[in-house]
Short mmCIF file of N, CA and C in Angstrom, two decimals:
data_model
loop_
_atom_site.label_atom_id
_atom_site.label_comp_id
_atom_site.label_asym_id
_atom_site.label_seq_id
_atom_site.Cartn_x
_atom_site.Cartn_y
_atom_site.Cartn_z
N UNK A 73 0.82 -1.18 0.00
CA UNK A 73 0.00 0.00 0.00
C UNK A 73 0.87 1.26 0.00
N UNK A 74 1.95 1.28 0.80
CA UNK A 74 2.82 2.44 0.87
C UNK A 74 4.23 2.03 0.47
N UNK A 75 4.92 2.98 -0.14
CA UNK A 75 6.31 2.74 -0.49
C UNK A 75 7.18 3.64 0.37
N UNK A 76 8.26 3.11 0.83
CA UNK A 76 9.20 3.88 1.62
C UNK A 76 10.51 3.94 0.87
N UNK A 77 11.17 5.09 0.97
CA UNK A 77 12.46 5.26 0.32
C UNK A 77 13.51 4.60 1.21
N UNK A 78 14.02 3.49 0.74
CA UNK A 78 15.00 2.76 1.55
C UNK A 78 16.42 3.00 1.06
N UNK A 79 16.59 4.02 0.23
CA UNK A 79 17.90 4.32 -0.32
C UNK A 79 18.86 4.72 0.79
N UNK A 80 20.01 4.12 0.77
CA UNK A 80 21.05 4.44 1.74
C UNK A 80 21.97 5.47 1.09
N UNK A 81 22.28 6.58 1.78
CA UNK A 81 23.12 7.60 1.17
C UNK A 81 24.48 7.03 0.77
N UNK A 82 24.92 7.43 -0.41
CA UNK A 82 26.23 7.01 -0.89
C UNK A 82 27.24 8.09 -0.60
N UNK A 83 28.48 7.81 -0.89
CA UNK A 83 29.56 8.73 -0.56
C UNK A 83 29.37 10.10 -1.22
N UNK A 84 28.86 10.13 -2.45
CA UNK A 84 28.71 11.38 -3.18
C UNK A 84 27.42 12.13 -2.84
N UNK A 85 26.50 11.50 -2.12
CA UNK A 85 25.24 12.15 -1.77
C UNK A 85 25.48 13.27 -0.76
N UNK A 86 24.57 14.26 -0.79
CA UNK A 86 24.63 15.32 0.22
C UNK A 86 24.29 14.72 1.56
N UNK A 87 25.00 15.15 2.59
CA UNK A 87 24.74 14.70 3.94
C UNK A 87 24.19 15.89 4.71
N UNK A 88 23.03 15.72 5.30
CA UNK A 88 22.41 16.80 6.04
C UNK A 88 22.71 16.63 7.52
N UNK A 89 23.27 17.64 8.09
CA UNK A 89 23.64 17.59 9.50
C UNK A 89 23.70 19.01 10.04
N UNK A 90 23.93 19.12 11.33
CA UNK A 90 23.99 20.42 11.97
C UNK A 90 25.44 20.80 12.25
N UNK A 91 25.71 22.07 12.10
CA UNK A 91 26.99 22.65 12.47
C UNK A 91 26.68 23.80 13.41
N UNK A 92 27.42 23.88 14.50
CA UNK A 92 27.18 24.95 15.47
C UNK A 92 28.44 25.79 15.64
N UNK A 93 28.24 27.10 15.76
CA UNK A 93 29.33 28.00 16.11
C UNK A 93 29.08 28.44 17.54
N UNK A 94 30.11 28.27 18.37
CA UNK A 94 29.94 28.50 19.80
C UNK A 94 31.04 29.42 20.33
N UNK A 95 30.65 30.51 21.02
CA UNK A 95 31.68 31.32 21.68
C UNK A 95 32.04 30.68 23.02
N UNK A 96 33.33 30.54 23.26
CA UNK A 96 33.76 29.90 24.52
C UNK A 96 35.11 30.48 24.93
N UNK A 97 35.11 31.11 26.09
CA UNK A 97 36.33 31.68 26.68
C UNK A 97 37.09 32.56 25.68
N UNK A 98 36.35 33.46 25.02
CA UNK A 98 36.99 34.44 24.14
C UNK A 98 37.37 33.92 22.76
N UNK A 99 36.99 32.69 22.43
CA UNK A 99 37.30 32.13 21.11
C UNK A 99 36.02 31.57 20.50
N UNK A 100 35.98 31.47 19.18
CA UNK A 100 34.83 30.93 18.48
C UNK A 100 35.19 29.55 17.95
N UNK A 101 34.37 28.57 18.29
CA UNK A 101 34.60 27.20 17.84
C UNK A 101 33.46 26.74 16.95
N UNK A 102 33.81 25.95 15.96
CA UNK A 102 32.82 25.32 15.09
C UNK A 102 32.71 23.87 15.52
N UNK A 103 31.49 23.43 15.76
CA UNK A 103 31.24 22.04 16.12
C UNK A 103 30.50 21.40 14.95
N UNK A 104 31.17 20.49 14.28
CA UNK A 104 30.63 19.83 13.10
C UNK A 104 30.74 18.34 13.34
N UNK A 105 29.61 17.67 13.33
CA UNK A 105 29.58 16.23 13.61
C UNK A 105 30.35 15.39 12.61
N UNK A 106 30.66 15.96 11.45
CA UNK A 106 31.42 15.20 10.44
C UNK A 106 32.92 15.44 10.54
N UNK A 107 33.34 16.28 11.49
CA UNK A 107 34.76 16.56 11.69
C UNK A 107 35.23 15.85 12.96
N UNK A 108 36.51 15.54 13.03
CA UNK A 108 37.00 14.79 14.20
C UNK A 108 36.98 15.56 15.52
N UNK A 109 36.92 16.88 15.46
CA UNK A 109 36.89 17.66 16.69
C UNK A 109 36.50 19.10 16.41
N UNK A 110 36.46 19.94 17.47
CA UNK A 110 36.09 21.34 17.28
C UNK A 110 37.12 22.08 16.43
N UNK A 111 36.65 23.06 15.67
CA UNK A 111 37.54 23.87 14.84
C UNK A 111 37.58 25.26 15.45
N UNK A 112 38.78 25.73 15.78
CA UNK A 112 38.98 27.03 16.39
C UNK A 112 39.05 28.08 15.28
N UNK A 113 38.11 29.04 15.30
CA UNK A 113 38.09 30.09 14.27
C UNK A 113 38.65 31.42 14.80
N UNK A 114 39.31 31.39 15.92
CA UNK A 114 39.97 32.59 16.41
C UNK A 114 39.27 33.26 17.56
N UNK A 115 39.87 34.35 17.99
CA UNK A 115 39.37 35.06 19.16
C UNK A 115 38.42 36.18 18.78
N UNK A 116 37.72 36.67 19.77
CA UNK A 116 36.81 37.81 19.61
C UNK A 116 36.86 38.62 20.89
N UNK A 117 36.44 39.87 20.79
CA UNK A 117 36.40 40.70 21.99
C UNK A 117 34.97 40.80 22.50
N UNK A 118 34.16 41.66 21.89
CA UNK A 118 32.79 41.83 22.35
C UNK A 118 31.78 41.08 21.49
N UNK A 119 32.00 41.04 20.18
CA UNK A 119 31.01 40.54 19.24
C UNK A 119 31.52 39.29 18.52
N UNK A 120 31.16 38.12 19.04
CA UNK A 120 31.63 36.88 18.42
C UNK A 120 30.97 36.64 17.07
N UNK A 121 29.82 37.26 16.83
CA UNK A 121 29.13 37.11 15.55
C UNK A 121 29.99 37.69 14.43
N UNK A 122 30.79 38.71 14.73
CA UNK A 122 31.65 39.30 13.70
C UNK A 122 32.68 38.29 13.18
N UNK A 123 33.00 37.29 13.97
CA UNK A 123 33.90 36.22 13.52
C UNK A 123 33.13 35.20 12.67
N UNK A 124 31.91 34.91 13.05
CA UNK A 124 31.09 33.89 12.38
C UNK A 124 30.51 34.40 11.06
N UNK A 125 30.12 35.67 11.02
CA UNK A 125 29.44 36.22 9.84
C UNK A 125 30.19 35.94 8.53
N UNK A 126 31.49 36.26 8.42
CA UNK A 126 32.17 35.99 7.14
C UNK A 126 32.26 34.49 6.82
N UNK A 127 32.35 33.66 7.83
CA UNK A 127 32.37 32.21 7.60
C UNK A 127 31.05 31.75 6.99
N UNK A 128 29.95 32.23 7.55
CA UNK A 128 28.63 31.87 7.03
C UNK A 128 28.43 32.43 5.63
N UNK A 129 28.84 33.67 5.40
CA UNK A 129 28.67 34.28 4.09
C UNK A 129 29.45 33.51 3.02
N UNK A 130 30.63 33.05 3.35
CA UNK A 130 31.44 32.27 2.41
C UNK A 130 30.75 30.95 2.08
N UNK A 131 30.22 30.29 3.08
CA UNK A 131 29.53 29.01 2.85
C UNK A 131 28.26 29.20 2.04
N UNK A 132 27.51 30.25 2.34
CA UNK A 132 26.28 30.52 1.60
C UNK A 132 26.61 30.84 0.15
N UNK A 133 27.67 31.60 -0.08
CA UNK A 133 28.07 32.00 -1.43
C UNK A 133 28.46 30.80 -2.30
N UNK A 134 28.87 29.70 -1.69
CA UNK A 134 29.24 28.50 -2.45
C UNK A 134 28.06 27.90 -3.20
N UNK A 135 26.85 28.15 -2.72
CA UNK A 135 25.65 27.56 -3.30
C UNK A 135 24.98 28.54 -4.25
N UNK A 136 24.39 28.02 -5.30
CA UNK A 136 23.66 28.86 -6.26
C UNK A 136 22.49 29.53 -5.55
N UNK A 137 22.06 30.65 -6.09
CA UNK A 137 20.98 31.42 -5.46
C UNK A 137 19.67 30.64 -5.40
N UNK A 138 19.49 29.68 -6.30
CA UNK A 138 18.23 28.93 -6.33
C UNK A 138 18.26 27.69 -5.45
N UNK A 139 19.40 27.33 -4.94
CA UNK A 139 19.49 26.12 -4.11
C UNK A 139 19.05 26.41 -2.68
N UNK A 140 18.45 25.43 -2.08
CA UNK A 140 18.13 25.51 -0.65
C UNK A 140 18.82 24.30 -0.03
N UNK A 141 20.06 24.48 0.30
CA UNK A 141 20.81 23.35 0.84
C UNK A 141 21.23 23.56 2.28
N UNK A 142 20.72 24.61 2.89
CA UNK A 142 21.08 24.85 4.28
C UNK A 142 19.98 25.63 4.97
N UNK A 143 19.98 25.56 6.27
CA UNK A 143 19.11 26.36 7.13
C UNK A 143 20.01 27.06 8.13
N UNK A 144 19.62 28.23 8.52
CA UNK A 144 20.36 28.96 9.53
C UNK A 144 19.47 29.12 10.75
N UNK A 145 19.93 28.64 11.88
CA UNK A 145 19.17 28.74 13.12
C UNK A 145 20.04 29.40 14.18
N UNK A 146 19.40 30.00 15.14
CA UNK A 146 20.13 30.62 16.23
C UNK A 146 19.54 30.15 17.55
N UNK A 147 20.41 29.96 18.50
CA UNK A 147 19.97 29.66 19.86
C UNK A 147 20.00 30.98 20.60
N UNK A 148 18.86 31.39 21.09
CA UNK A 148 18.75 32.71 21.72
C UNK A 148 18.16 32.56 23.11
N UNK A 149 18.22 33.64 23.86
CA UNK A 149 17.65 33.65 25.20
C UNK A 149 16.14 33.48 25.14
N UNK A 150 15.57 32.96 26.18
CA UNK A 150 14.12 32.78 26.28
C UNK A 150 13.46 34.14 26.43
N UNK A 151 12.65 34.52 25.46
CA UNK A 151 12.01 35.84 25.44
C UNK A 151 11.09 36.03 26.64
N UNK A 152 10.35 34.99 27.01
CA UNK A 152 9.44 35.09 28.14
C UNK A 152 10.20 35.34 29.45
N UNK A 153 11.28 34.61 29.64
CA UNK A 153 12.09 34.80 30.85
C UNK A 153 12.68 36.21 30.89
N UNK A 154 13.11 36.69 29.73
CA UNK A 154 13.68 38.03 29.64
C UNK A 154 12.63 39.08 30.02
N UNK A 155 11.41 38.91 29.50
CA UNK A 155 10.33 39.85 29.82
C UNK A 155 9.97 39.80 31.30
N UNK A 156 9.94 38.61 31.88
CA UNK A 156 9.62 38.48 33.30
C UNK A 156 10.69 39.16 34.17
N UNK A 157 11.96 39.05 33.76
CA UNK A 157 13.04 39.75 34.49
C UNK A 157 12.86 41.26 34.37
N UNK A 158 12.50 41.71 33.15
CA UNK A 158 12.27 43.15 32.96
C UNK A 158 11.15 43.64 33.86
N UNK A 159 10.09 42.84 33.97
CA UNK A 159 8.95 43.22 34.80
C UNK A 159 9.35 43.31 36.27
N UNK A 160 10.20 42.39 36.73
CA UNK A 160 10.67 42.42 38.11
C UNK A 160 11.47 43.68 38.41
N UNK A 161 12.19 44.18 37.40
CA UNK A 161 13.07 45.34 37.59
C UNK A 161 12.37 46.68 37.39
N UNK A 162 11.11 46.65 36.94
CA UNK A 162 10.36 47.89 36.74
C UNK A 162 9.76 48.30 38.08
N UNK A 163 10.14 49.49 38.52
CA UNK A 163 9.61 49.97 39.81
C UNK A 163 8.96 51.33 39.59
N UNK A 164 7.69 51.42 39.91
CA UNK A 164 7.01 52.71 39.89
C UNK A 164 6.52 53.16 38.52
N UNK A 165 6.96 52.58 37.46
CA UNK A 165 6.53 53.00 36.11
C UNK A 165 5.43 52.04 35.64
N UNK A 166 4.20 52.39 35.99
CA UNK A 166 3.06 51.52 35.68
C UNK A 166 2.83 51.37 34.17
N UNK A 167 3.10 52.43 33.42
CA UNK A 167 2.91 52.37 31.96
C UNK A 167 3.86 51.35 31.35
N UNK A 168 5.12 51.41 31.76
CA UNK A 168 6.12 50.46 31.26
C UNK A 168 5.79 49.05 31.71
N UNK A 169 5.36 48.91 32.95
CA UNK A 169 4.97 47.59 33.47
C UNK A 169 3.79 47.03 32.67
N UNK A 170 2.84 47.89 32.32
CA UNK A 170 1.70 47.47 31.52
C UNK A 170 2.13 46.98 30.14
N UNK A 171 3.08 47.70 29.53
CA UNK A 171 3.61 47.29 28.21
C UNK A 171 4.27 45.92 28.30
N UNK A 172 5.07 45.73 29.34
CA UNK A 172 5.78 44.46 29.51
C UNK A 172 4.78 43.33 29.78
N UNK A 173 3.75 43.61 30.59
CA UNK A 173 2.73 42.59 30.86
C UNK A 173 2.00 42.20 29.57
N UNK A 174 1.73 43.16 28.70
CA UNK A 174 1.08 42.87 27.42
C UNK A 174 2.00 42.00 26.55
N UNK A 175 3.30 42.31 26.55
CA UNK A 175 4.25 41.50 25.78
C UNK A 175 4.31 40.07 26.32
N UNK A 176 4.24 39.95 27.64
CA UNK A 176 4.22 38.62 28.27
C UNK A 176 2.97 37.86 27.85
N UNK A 177 1.82 38.54 27.87
CA UNK A 177 0.56 37.90 27.46
C UNK A 177 0.65 37.42 26.01
N UNK A 178 1.19 38.26 25.13
CA UNK A 178 1.32 37.90 23.71
C UNK A 178 2.26 36.70 23.56
N UNK A 179 3.35 36.71 24.28
CA UNK A 179 4.32 35.60 24.20
C UNK A 179 3.69 34.30 24.72
N UNK A 180 2.95 34.37 25.81
CA UNK A 180 2.29 33.17 26.34
C UNK A 180 1.24 32.65 25.37
N UNK A 181 0.51 33.56 24.73
CA UNK A 181 -0.50 33.17 23.74
C UNK A 181 0.18 32.49 22.54
N UNK A 182 1.30 33.05 22.13
CA UNK A 182 2.05 32.49 21.01
C UNK A 182 2.51 31.06 21.34
N UNK A 183 2.97 30.87 22.56
CA UNK A 183 3.43 29.54 22.97
C UNK A 183 2.28 28.54 23.04
N UNK A 184 1.12 29.00 23.48
CA UNK A 184 -0.05 28.11 23.51
C UNK A 184 -0.41 27.68 22.09
N UNK A 185 -0.34 28.61 21.15
CA UNK A 185 -0.61 28.28 19.74
C UNK A 185 0.43 27.32 19.19
N UNK A 186 1.70 27.53 19.54
CA UNK A 186 2.77 26.62 19.11
C UNK A 186 2.51 25.20 19.61
N UNK A 187 2.05 25.12 20.86
CA UNK A 187 1.77 23.80 21.46
C UNK A 187 0.69 23.08 20.66
N UNK A 188 -0.38 23.79 20.31
CA UNK A 188 -1.46 23.20 19.52
C UNK A 188 -0.94 22.77 18.14
N UNK A 189 -0.16 23.65 17.51
CA UNK A 189 0.41 23.32 16.19
C UNK A 189 1.28 22.07 16.26
N UNK A 190 2.08 21.96 17.29
CA UNK A 190 2.96 20.79 17.43
C UNK A 190 2.16 19.51 17.64
N UNK A 191 1.08 19.61 18.40
CA UNK A 191 0.22 18.43 18.60
C UNK A 191 -0.35 18.00 17.25
N UNK A 192 -0.84 18.96 16.47
CA UNK A 192 -1.41 18.65 15.15
C UNK A 192 -0.35 18.08 14.22
N UNK A 193 0.85 18.63 14.28
CA UNK A 193 1.93 18.19 13.40
C UNK A 193 2.36 16.76 13.72
N UNK A 194 2.31 16.40 14.99
CA UNK A 194 2.77 15.07 15.40
C UNK A 194 1.69 14.00 15.33
N UNK A 195 0.43 14.43 15.16
CA UNK A 195 -0.67 13.47 15.15
C UNK A 195 -0.60 12.57 13.92
N UNK A 196 -0.94 11.33 14.08
CA UNK A 196 -0.97 10.37 12.98
C UNK A 196 -2.34 10.43 12.31
N UNK A 197 -2.40 11.08 11.16
CA UNK A 197 -3.66 11.23 10.44
C UNK A 197 -3.93 10.05 9.49
N UNK A 198 -3.01 9.12 9.39
CA UNK A 198 -3.15 8.02 8.45
C UNK A 198 -4.44 7.21 8.64
N UNK A 199 -4.80 6.81 9.86
CA UNK A 199 -6.07 6.07 10.01
C UNK A 199 -7.28 6.86 9.51
N UNK A 200 -7.31 8.15 9.79
CA UNK A 200 -8.41 8.99 9.31
C UNK A 200 -8.44 9.03 7.78
N UNK A 201 -7.30 9.23 7.18
CA UNK A 201 -7.22 9.29 5.71
C UNK A 201 -7.65 7.97 5.10
N UNK A 202 -7.18 6.87 5.66
CA UNK A 202 -7.53 5.56 5.12
C UNK A 202 -9.04 5.31 5.24
N UNK A 203 -9.62 5.70 6.36
CA UNK A 203 -11.06 5.52 6.56
C UNK A 203 -11.85 6.39 5.58
N UNK A 204 -11.39 7.61 5.36
CA UNK A 204 -12.07 8.49 4.40
C UNK A 204 -11.99 7.92 2.98
N UNK A 205 -10.82 7.41 2.61
CA UNK A 205 -10.67 6.81 1.29
C UNK A 205 -11.58 5.58 1.14
N UNK A 206 -11.66 4.79 2.21
CA UNK A 206 -12.52 3.60 2.20
C UNK A 206 -13.99 4.00 2.01
N UNK A 207 -14.44 5.01 2.74
CA UNK A 207 -15.83 5.47 2.63
C UNK A 207 -16.11 6.01 1.23
N UNK A 208 -15.19 6.82 0.70
CA UNK A 208 -15.35 7.36 -0.66
C UNK A 208 -15.43 6.23 -1.68
N UNK A 209 -14.60 5.21 -1.48
CA UNK A 209 -14.61 4.07 -2.39
C UNK A 209 -15.93 3.31 -2.32
N UNK A 210 -16.40 3.07 -1.09
CA UNK A 210 -17.67 2.35 -0.91
C UNK A 210 -18.85 3.09 -1.53
N UNK A 211 -18.80 4.41 -1.52
CA UNK A 211 -19.88 5.22 -2.09
C UNK A 211 -19.68 5.46 -3.59
N UNK A 212 -18.62 4.88 -4.16
CA UNK A 212 -18.36 5.05 -5.58
C UNK A 212 -17.88 6.45 -5.95
N UNK A 213 -17.35 7.18 -4.99
CA UNK A 213 -16.93 8.55 -5.24
C UNK A 213 -15.42 8.69 -5.44
N UNK A 214 -14.65 7.69 -5.05
CA UNK A 214 -13.19 7.80 -5.09
C UNK A 214 -12.66 7.94 -6.51
N UNK A 215 -13.09 7.07 -7.42
CA UNK A 215 -12.59 7.10 -8.79
C UNK A 215 -12.95 8.41 -9.49
N UNK A 216 -14.23 8.86 -9.42
CA UNK A 216 -14.54 10.15 -10.06
C UNK A 216 -13.73 11.32 -9.50
N UNK A 217 -13.52 11.35 -8.19
CA UNK A 217 -12.73 12.42 -7.58
C UNK A 217 -11.28 12.35 -8.04
N UNK A 218 -10.75 11.14 -8.15
CA UNK A 218 -9.37 10.95 -8.61
C UNK A 218 -9.23 11.44 -10.05
N UNK A 219 -10.19 11.06 -10.91
CA UNK A 219 -10.13 11.50 -12.30
C UNK A 219 -10.27 13.02 -12.41
N UNK A 220 -11.15 13.61 -11.61
CA UNK A 220 -11.34 15.05 -11.61
C UNK A 220 -10.04 15.75 -11.18
N UNK A 221 -9.37 15.21 -10.18
CA UNK A 221 -8.10 15.80 -9.71
C UNK A 221 -7.04 15.71 -10.80
N UNK A 222 -7.00 14.56 -11.51
CA UNK A 222 -6.03 14.41 -12.60
C UNK A 222 -6.31 15.40 -13.72
N UNK A 223 -7.59 15.63 -14.02
CA UNK A 223 -7.96 16.61 -15.05
C UNK A 223 -7.52 18.01 -14.65
N UNK A 224 -7.70 18.35 -13.39
CA UNK A 224 -7.28 19.67 -12.90
C UNK A 224 -5.77 19.85 -13.04
N UNK A 225 -5.04 18.81 -12.68
CA UNK A 225 -3.58 18.87 -12.78
C UNK A 225 -3.15 19.00 -14.24
N UNK A 226 -3.79 18.23 -15.11
CA UNK A 226 -3.47 18.29 -16.54
C UNK A 226 -3.77 19.68 -17.10
N UNK A 227 -4.90 20.26 -16.71
CA UNK A 227 -5.27 21.60 -17.17
C UNK A 227 -4.29 22.64 -16.65
N UNK A 228 -3.84 22.46 -15.46
CA UNK A 228 -2.88 23.39 -14.86
C UNK A 228 -1.53 23.28 -15.53
N UNK A 229 -1.12 22.05 -15.88
CA UNK A 229 0.18 21.82 -16.51
C UNK A 229 0.20 22.13 -18.00
N UNK A 230 -0.97 22.17 -18.65
CA UNK A 230 -1.04 22.38 -20.10
C UNK A 230 -0.37 23.69 -20.53
N UNK A 231 -0.64 24.83 -19.89
CA UNK A 231 0.04 26.07 -20.31
C UNK A 231 1.56 25.99 -20.16
N UNK A 232 2.03 25.27 -19.16
CA UNK A 232 3.47 25.12 -18.96
C UNK A 232 4.09 24.34 -20.11
N UNK A 233 3.41 23.26 -20.53
CA UNK A 233 3.91 22.43 -21.63
C UNK A 233 3.91 23.20 -22.94
N UNK A 234 2.87 24.00 -23.16
CA UNK A 234 2.78 24.79 -24.39
C UNK A 234 3.87 25.84 -24.45
N UNK A 235 4.15 26.49 -23.33
CA UNK A 235 5.19 27.53 -23.31
C UNK A 235 6.58 26.94 -23.46
N UNK A 236 6.79 25.71 -23.00
CA UNK A 236 8.11 25.09 -23.14
C UNK A 236 8.32 24.59 -24.57
N UNK A 237 7.24 24.34 -25.31
CA UNK A 237 7.36 23.87 -26.70
C UNK A 237 7.65 25.02 -27.65
N UNK A 238 7.25 26.22 -27.29
CA UNK A 238 7.45 27.35 -28.21
C UNK A 238 8.72 28.10 -27.94
#
């Protein structure tokens, strides 16, 4: 019923993994799981990102503008914790405290939405889909819907084929 890609990556295949740049004791290290150990990229004073930026720009420049072969992520401080600390340090300025409380409310609401999204993302919808397909089939609706979908795709692809022929 289902096919799974059982291809094992070969030596020439792209390998997807994470690389981290970490400031530690005044130096910037690259942690790459495909390398035997940390790579020291030199020292920094106040702004360790100034050491990392040219390294990232060089790596990004290696790839064509149309390729999506990497993601850039950052590990940052917890925004909610930061706001709560700000609120603790606000004394006597009710307007500022109100602004911070509103930001806290928005952040908490955002996190509640993220939690719901993650639950939906992790849910196994396969039994529902299979049951729906079974019901559509039993009612004789599956084949007509499939043919209609194929016609829509063909109609959508027709202008592309015509433009590539001319």
